[in-house]
Amino acid sequence: MISLLRAIEQSGSINQAAKQAGLSYKGAWQMIERANNLAPKVLVATATGGSKGGGTKLTAAGLSLLKLFARLEDQHRALLQQLNQSLIDDPDVMLLLKRQVIKTSAGNQLFGTIAKIHSGAVNVEVFVSLKGGEQVVASVPLATCVNLQLKVGGDAVLLVNAPDILVLGDDDLGFHGLSARNRLAGRVIRIHFDGVDSEVIIQLPSGETIAATITQISAEALTLKPGANATAVFKSNAVILAALVPTGDC
């Protein structure tokens, strides 16, 4: 309706205004008639015949409506700019929004802060602290570290495929004979069986969850069930590391 009124004000013709607004001639007339009937004062005035062949124009009420809508548009635009600026100025909110749009095939996505970086001749070990204080070690090539511009204190995303994760049951929690660097202890909250494999969902103390895919036979042998203690174990080279905001150097 506003587009039609603006087009009428510009062209002075219902036919031209309808084309500009993407309406049929009949549809434009129906909209105008309905608006005139509902408005306290007539918005569009038409004249027929005469030496100039008639025409269409907005009344004072119609012009006032357009001015009011233009002011509302300006205020709305200013409000959006203010909201956007407040989001930019709040790093926590920006980080939250960035995390919500990450899409990947990896089943597990953990977010944390880079606590330390140990550089070697070929590979780099990046220690990432999760929100609950647990640390995950990711081993990446030195060139990758340079390209990602990783820096202590920077935000990072850890991607781990569920089949790359081993699960230790309650009876195995004191077992240390594994070379895998990463061990995240928690409690089983869900198990999904498909007849061959099982997906074990482990909740960490912080509330974060990590999913592991193991065989159904293994899950049954470990007597895994909701509420049971369990530890997700995976190697440092099984972690795919992504940097949310590249800031700094290795």
CSV table of C-alpha atoms in Angstrom, one decimal:
chain,number,residue,atom,x,y,z
A,1,MET,CA,0.0,0.0,0.0
A,2,ILE,CA,2.8,2.4,0.9
A,3,SER,CA,4.6,1.6,-2.4
A,4,LEU,CA,1.4,2.3,-4.3
A,5,LEU,CA,0.9,5.6,-2.6
A,6,ARG,CA,4.4,6.6,-3.3
A,7,ALA,CA,4.1,5.7,-6.9
A,8,ILE,CA,0.8,7.7,-7.2
A,9,GLU,CA,2.6,10.7,-5.7
A,10,GLN,CA,5.4,10.4,-8.2
A,11,SER,CA,3.4,9.6,-11.4
A,12,GLY,CA,-0.1,11.0,-10.8
A,13,SER,CA,-1.5,8.0,-12.6
A,14,ILE,CA,-3.1,4.9,-11.3
A,15,ASN,CA,-2.0,2.9,-14.3
A,16,GLN,CA,1.7,3.9,-14.0
A,17,ALA,CA,1.6,3.5,-10.2
A,18,ALA,CA,0.2,0.0,-10.5
A,19,LYS,CA,3.1,-1.0,-12.8
A,20,GLN,CA,5.7,0.5,-10.5
A,21,ALA,CA,4.2,-1.3,-7.4
A,22,GLY,CA,3.9,-4.6,-9.3
A,23,LEU,CA,0.1,-4.6,-9.1
A,24,SER,CA,-2.6,-5.1,-11.7
A,25,TYR,CA,-4.7,-2.0,-12.6
A,26,LYS,CA,-7.7,-3.6,-11.0
A,27,GLY,CA,-5.8,-4.7,-7.9
A,28,ALA,CA,-4.4,-1.2,-7.5
A,29,TRP,CA,-7.9,0.3,-7.6
A,30,GLN,CA,-9.2,-2.3,-5.1
A,31,MET,CA,-6.4,-1.4,-2.7
A,32,ILE,CA,-7.1,2.3,-3.0
A,33,GLU,CA,-10.8,1.9,-2.6
A,34,ARG,CA,-10.3,-0.2,0.5
A,35,ALA,CA,-7.8,2.2,2.0
A,36,ASN,CA,-10.1,5.2,1.4
A,37,ASN,CA,-13.0,3.3,3.0
A,38,LEU,CA,-11.0,2.4,6.1
A,39,ALA,CA,-9.1,5.6,6.6
A,40,PRO,CA,-10.6,8.5,8.7
A,41,LYS,CA,-10.0,10.7,5.7
A,42,VAL,CA,-9.7,9.9,2.0
A,43,LEU,CA,-6.1,9.2,1.1
A,44,VAL,CA,-6.3,9.2,-2.7
A,45,ALA,CA,-8.4,11.6,-4.9
A,46,THR,CA,-9.2,11.0,-8.5
A,47,ALA,CA,-10.5,13.3,-11.2
A,48,THR,CA,-12.0,12.1,-14.5
A,49,GLY,CA,-12.5,13.9,-17.7
A,50,GLY,CA,-11.7,17.5,-18.3
A,51,SER,CA,-9.2,19.0,-20.7
A,52,LYS,CA,-6.3,17.3,-19.0
A,53,GLY,CA,-8.0,13.9,-19.1
A,54,GLY,CA,-8.3,13.5,-15.3
A,55,GLY,CA,-5.7,12.2,-12.9
A,56,THR,CA,-4.9,10.8,-9.5
A,57,LYS,CA,-3.2,12.5,-6.5
A,58,LEU,CA,-2.8,12.1,-2.8
A,59,THR,CA,-4.9,14.1,-0.5
A,60,ALA,CA,-3.4,15.9,2.5
A,61,ALA,CA,-4.2,12.9,4.6
A,62,GLY,CA,-2.4,10.6,2.1
A,63,LEU,CA,0.7,12.8,2.1
A,64,SER,CA,0.7,12.9,5.9
A,65,LEU,CA,0.5,9.1,6.0
A,66,LEU,CA,3.6,8.9,3.7
A,67,LYS,CA,5.5,11.3,5.8
A,68,LEU,CA,4.6,9.4,9.0
A,69,PHE,CA,5.7,6.1,7.4
A,70,ALA,CA,9.0,7.7,6.2
A,71,ARG,CA,9.7,8.8,9.8
A,72,LEU,CA,9.0,5.3,11.1
A,73,GLU,CA,11.4,3.9,8.5
A,74,ASP,CA,14.1,6.3,9.6
A,75,GLN,CA,13.5,5.4,13.3
A,76,HIS,CA,13.5,1.7,12.5
A,77,ARG,CA,16.7,2.0,10.5
A,78,ALA,CA,18.4,4.0,13.4
A,79,LEU,CA,17.2,1.4,15.9
A,80,LEU,CA,18.7,-1.4,13.8
A,81,GLN,CA,22.0,0.5,13.5
A,82,GLN,CA,22.0,1.0,17.3
A,83,LEU,CA,21.3,-2.7,17.9
A,84,ASN,CA,24.0,-3.8,15.5
A,85,GLN,CA,26.5,-1.5,17.0
A,86,SER,CA,25.7,-2.8,20.5
A,87,LEU,CA,26.3,-6.3,19.2
A,88,ILE,CA,29.6,-5.4,17.8
A,89,ASP,CA,30.6,-3.8,21.1
A,90,ASP,CA,29.7,-6.9,23.0
A,91,PRO,CA,32.3,-9.6,22.3
A,92,ASP,CA,30.5,-12.3,24.2
A,93,VAL,CA,27.3,-11.8,22.2
A,94,MET,CA,29.3,-11.7,18.9
A,95,LEU,CA,31.1,-14.9,19.9
A,96,LEU,CA,27.7,-16.6,20.6
A,97,LEU,CA,26.3,-15.5,17.3
A,98,LYS,CA,29.4,-16.7,15.4
A,99,ARG,CA,29.2,-20.1,17.0
A,100,GLN,CA,25.5,-20.6,16.0
A,101,VAL,CA,26.3,-20.4,12.3
A,102,ILE,CA,29.1,-22.9,12.2
A,103,LYS,CA,28.2,-25.9,10.0
A,104,THR,CA,30.4,-29.0,9.7
A,105,SER,CA,30.1,-32.7,9.2
A,106,ALA,CA,32.0,-33.4,12.5
A,107,GLY,CA,29.7,-34.6,15.1
A,108,ASN,CA,31.4,-32.9,18.0
A,109,GLN,CA,32.0,-29.1,18.1
A,110,LEU,CA,33.7,-27.8,21.3
A,111,PHE,CA,34.5,-24.1,21.8
A,112,GLY,CA,37.3,-22.9,24.0
A,113,THR,CA,40.2,-20.5,24.5
A,114,ILE,CA,43.8,-21.2,23.5
A,115,ALA,CA,45.7,-21.7,26.8
A,116,LYS,CA,49.2,-22.4,25.4
A,117,ILE,CA,51.0,-23.4,22.3
A,118,HIS,CA,54.1,-25.7,22.1
A,119,SER,CA,55.8,-25.3,18.8
A,120,GLY,CA,58.1,-28.0,17.3
A,121,ALA,CA,60.1,-28.3,14.2
A,122,VAL,CA,57.2,-29.8,12.2
A,123,ASN,CA,54.1,-29.9,14.4
A,124,VAL,CA,52.5,-27.7,17.0
A,125,GLU,CA,50.6,-28.7,20.0
A,126,VAL,CA,47.7,-26.3,20.8
A,127,PHE,CA,46.2,-26.6,24.3
A,128,VAL,CA,42.6,-25.4,24.3
A,129,SER,CA,40.7,-24.8,27.6
A,130,LEU,CA,37.0,-25.6,27.6
A,131,LYS,CA,34.4,-23.7,29.5
A,132,GLY,CA,34.5,-26.2,32.3
A,133,GLY,CA,38.3,-25.9,32.7
A,134,GLU,CA,39.1,-29.2,30.8
A,135,GLN,CA,42.0,-29.0,28.3
A,136,VAL,CA,42.1,-30.5,24.9
A,137,VAL,CA,45.3,-30.9,23.0
A,138,ALA,CA,45.3,-30.6,19.2
A,139,SER,CA,48.3,-31.5,17.1
A,140,VAL,CA,48.5,-29.5,13.9
A,141,PRO,CA,51.2,-28.9,11.3
A,142,LEU,CA,53.3,-25.8,11.9
A,143,ALA,CA,52.1,-24.3,8.6
A,144,THR,CA,48.5,-24.7,9.7
A,145,CYS,CA,49.3,-22.8,12.9
A,146,VAL,CA,50.8,-20.0,11.0
A,147,ASN,CA,47.9,-19.8,8.5
A,148,LEU,CA,45.3,-19.7,11.3
A,149,GLN,CA,47.4,-17.1,13.1
A,150,LEU,CA,46.8,-18.9,16.4
A,151,LYS,CA,47.5,-16.9,19.6
A,152,VAL,CA,47.2,-17.6,23.3
A,153,GLY,CA,44.0,-16.2,24.5
A,154,GLY,CA,42.3,-16.5,21.1
A,155,ASP,CA,39.0,-18.3,20.5
A,156,ALA,CA,39.1,-21.7,18.9
A,157,VAL,CA,36.7,-24.4,17.7
A,158,LEU,CA,37.6,-28.1,18.2
A,159,LEU,CA,36.0,-30.6,15.8
A,160,VAL,CA,36.2,-34.3,16.6
A,161,ASN,CA,34.4,-37.1,14.6
A,162,ALA,CA,32.4,-39.4,16.8
A,163,PRO,CA,34.1,-42.6,15.4
A,164,ASP,CA,37.5,-41.3,16.5
A,165,ILE,CA,36.5,-41.3,20.1
A,166,LEU,CA,37.1,-44.3,22.5
A,167,VAL,CA,34.9,-44.7,25.6
A,168,LEU,CA,36.2,-45.9,29.0
A,169,GLY,CA,33.5,-47.3,31.3
A,170,ASP,CA,33.2,-46.9,35.0
A,171,ASP,CA,35.5,-49.8,35.7
A,172,ASP,CA,38.2,-48.4,33.4
A,173,LEU,CA,38.4,-44.9,34.8
A,174,GLY,CA,41.6,-45.6,36.7
A,175,PHE,CA,43.3,-47.2,33.6
A,176,HIS,CA,46.2,-45.1,32.3
A,177,GLY,CA,47.7,-47.4,29.7
A,178,LEU,CA,46.7,-45.4,26.7
A,179,SER,CA,48.7,-43.1,24.5
A,180,ALA,CA,45.8,-40.9,23.7
A,181,ARG,CA,46.3,-37.4,25.1
A,182,ASN,CA,42.7,-36.3,25.5
A,183,ARG,CA,40.5,-37.7,28.2
A,184,LEU,CA,37.2,-35.9,29.0
A,185,ALA,CA,35.4,-37.5,32.0
A,186,GLY,CA,31.7,-37.2,32.5
A,187,ARG,CA,28.4,-39.1,32.7
A,188,VAL,CA,26.4,-40.9,30.1
A,189,ILE,CA,23.1,-39.2,29.4
A,190,ARG,CA,21.9,-41.0,26.3
A,191,ILE,CA,22.7,-44.1,24.2
A,192,HIS,CA,21.3,-44.7,20.8
A,193,PHE,CA,21.5,-48.3,19.3
A,194,ASP,CA,21.1,-49.1,15.6
A,195,GLY,CA,21.6,-52.8,15.8
A,196,VAL,CA,25.3,-52.7,15.0
A,197,ASP,CA,26.8,-49.4,16.4
A,198,SER,CA,25.8,-47.2,19.3
A,199,GLU,CA,26.1,-43.5,19.8
A,200,VAL,CA,27.1,-42.7,23.4
A,201,ILE,CA,26.4,-39.1,24.6
A,202,ILE,CA,28.6,-38.1,27.5
A,203,GLN,CA,27.9,-34.9,29.4
A,204,LEU,CA,30.9,-33.1,30.9
A,205,PRO,CA,30.7,-31.4,34.3
A,206,SER,CA,30.3,-28.0,32.5
A,207,GLY,CA,27.2,-29.2,30.7
A,208,GLU,CA,28.9,-29.6,27.3
A,209,THR,CA,28.3,-32.9,25.6
A,210,ILE,CA,30.5,-35.1,23.4
A,211,ALA,CA,29.3,-38.0,21.3
A,212,ALA,CA,31.2,-41.2,20.6
A,213,THR,CA,30.4,-44.0,18.1
A,214,ILE,CA,31.3,-47.5,19.3
A,215,THR,CA,29.9,-50.9,18.5
A,216,GLN,CA,26.8,-52.0,20.3
A,217,ILE,CA,28.7,-55.1,21.6
A,218,SER,CA,31.3,-52.7,23.1
A,219,ALA,CA,28.6,-50.6,24.7
A,220,GLU,CA,27.0,-53.6,26.2
A,221,ALA,CA,30.3,-55.0,27.5
A,222,LEU,CA,31.0,-51.7,29.2
A,223,THR,CA,27.5,-51.8,30.7
A,224,LEU,CA,27.0,-48.2,29.6
A,225,LYS,CA,23.7,-46.7,30.7
A,226,PRO,CA,22.4,-43.2,31.5
A,227,GLY,CA,24.0,-42.0,34.7
A,228,ALA,CA,27.1,-44.2,34.4
A,229,ASN,CA,30.5,-42.6,34.6
A,230,ALA,CA,32.4,-42.6,31.3
A,231,THR,CA,35.4,-41.0,29.7
A,232,ALA,CA,35.8,-39.9,26.1
A,233,VAL,CA,39.3,-40.6,24.9
A,234,PHE,CA,40.8,-39.4,21.6
A,235,LYS,CA,44.2,-38.6,20.2
A,236,SER,CA,45.5,-35.1,19.6
A,237,ASN,CA,45.8,-35.7,15.9
A,238,ALA,CA,42.1,-36.6,15.8
A,239,VAL,CA,41.2,-33.0,16.6
A,240,ILE,CA,40.5,-30.6,13.8
A,241,LEU,CA,41.3,-27.1,15.0
A,242,ALA,CA,39.6,-24.0,13.7
A,243,ALA,CA,40.2,-20.4,14.8
A,244,LEU,CA,37.1,-18.1,15.1
A,245,VAL,CA,39.0,-14.9,14.9
A,246,PRO,CA,42.6,-15.0,13.6
A,247,THR,CA,44.5,-12.6,15.9
A,248,GLY,CA,48.3,-13.0,16.3
A,249,ASP,CA,51.1,-15.3,15.3
A,250,CYS,CA,52.5,-18.6,16.4
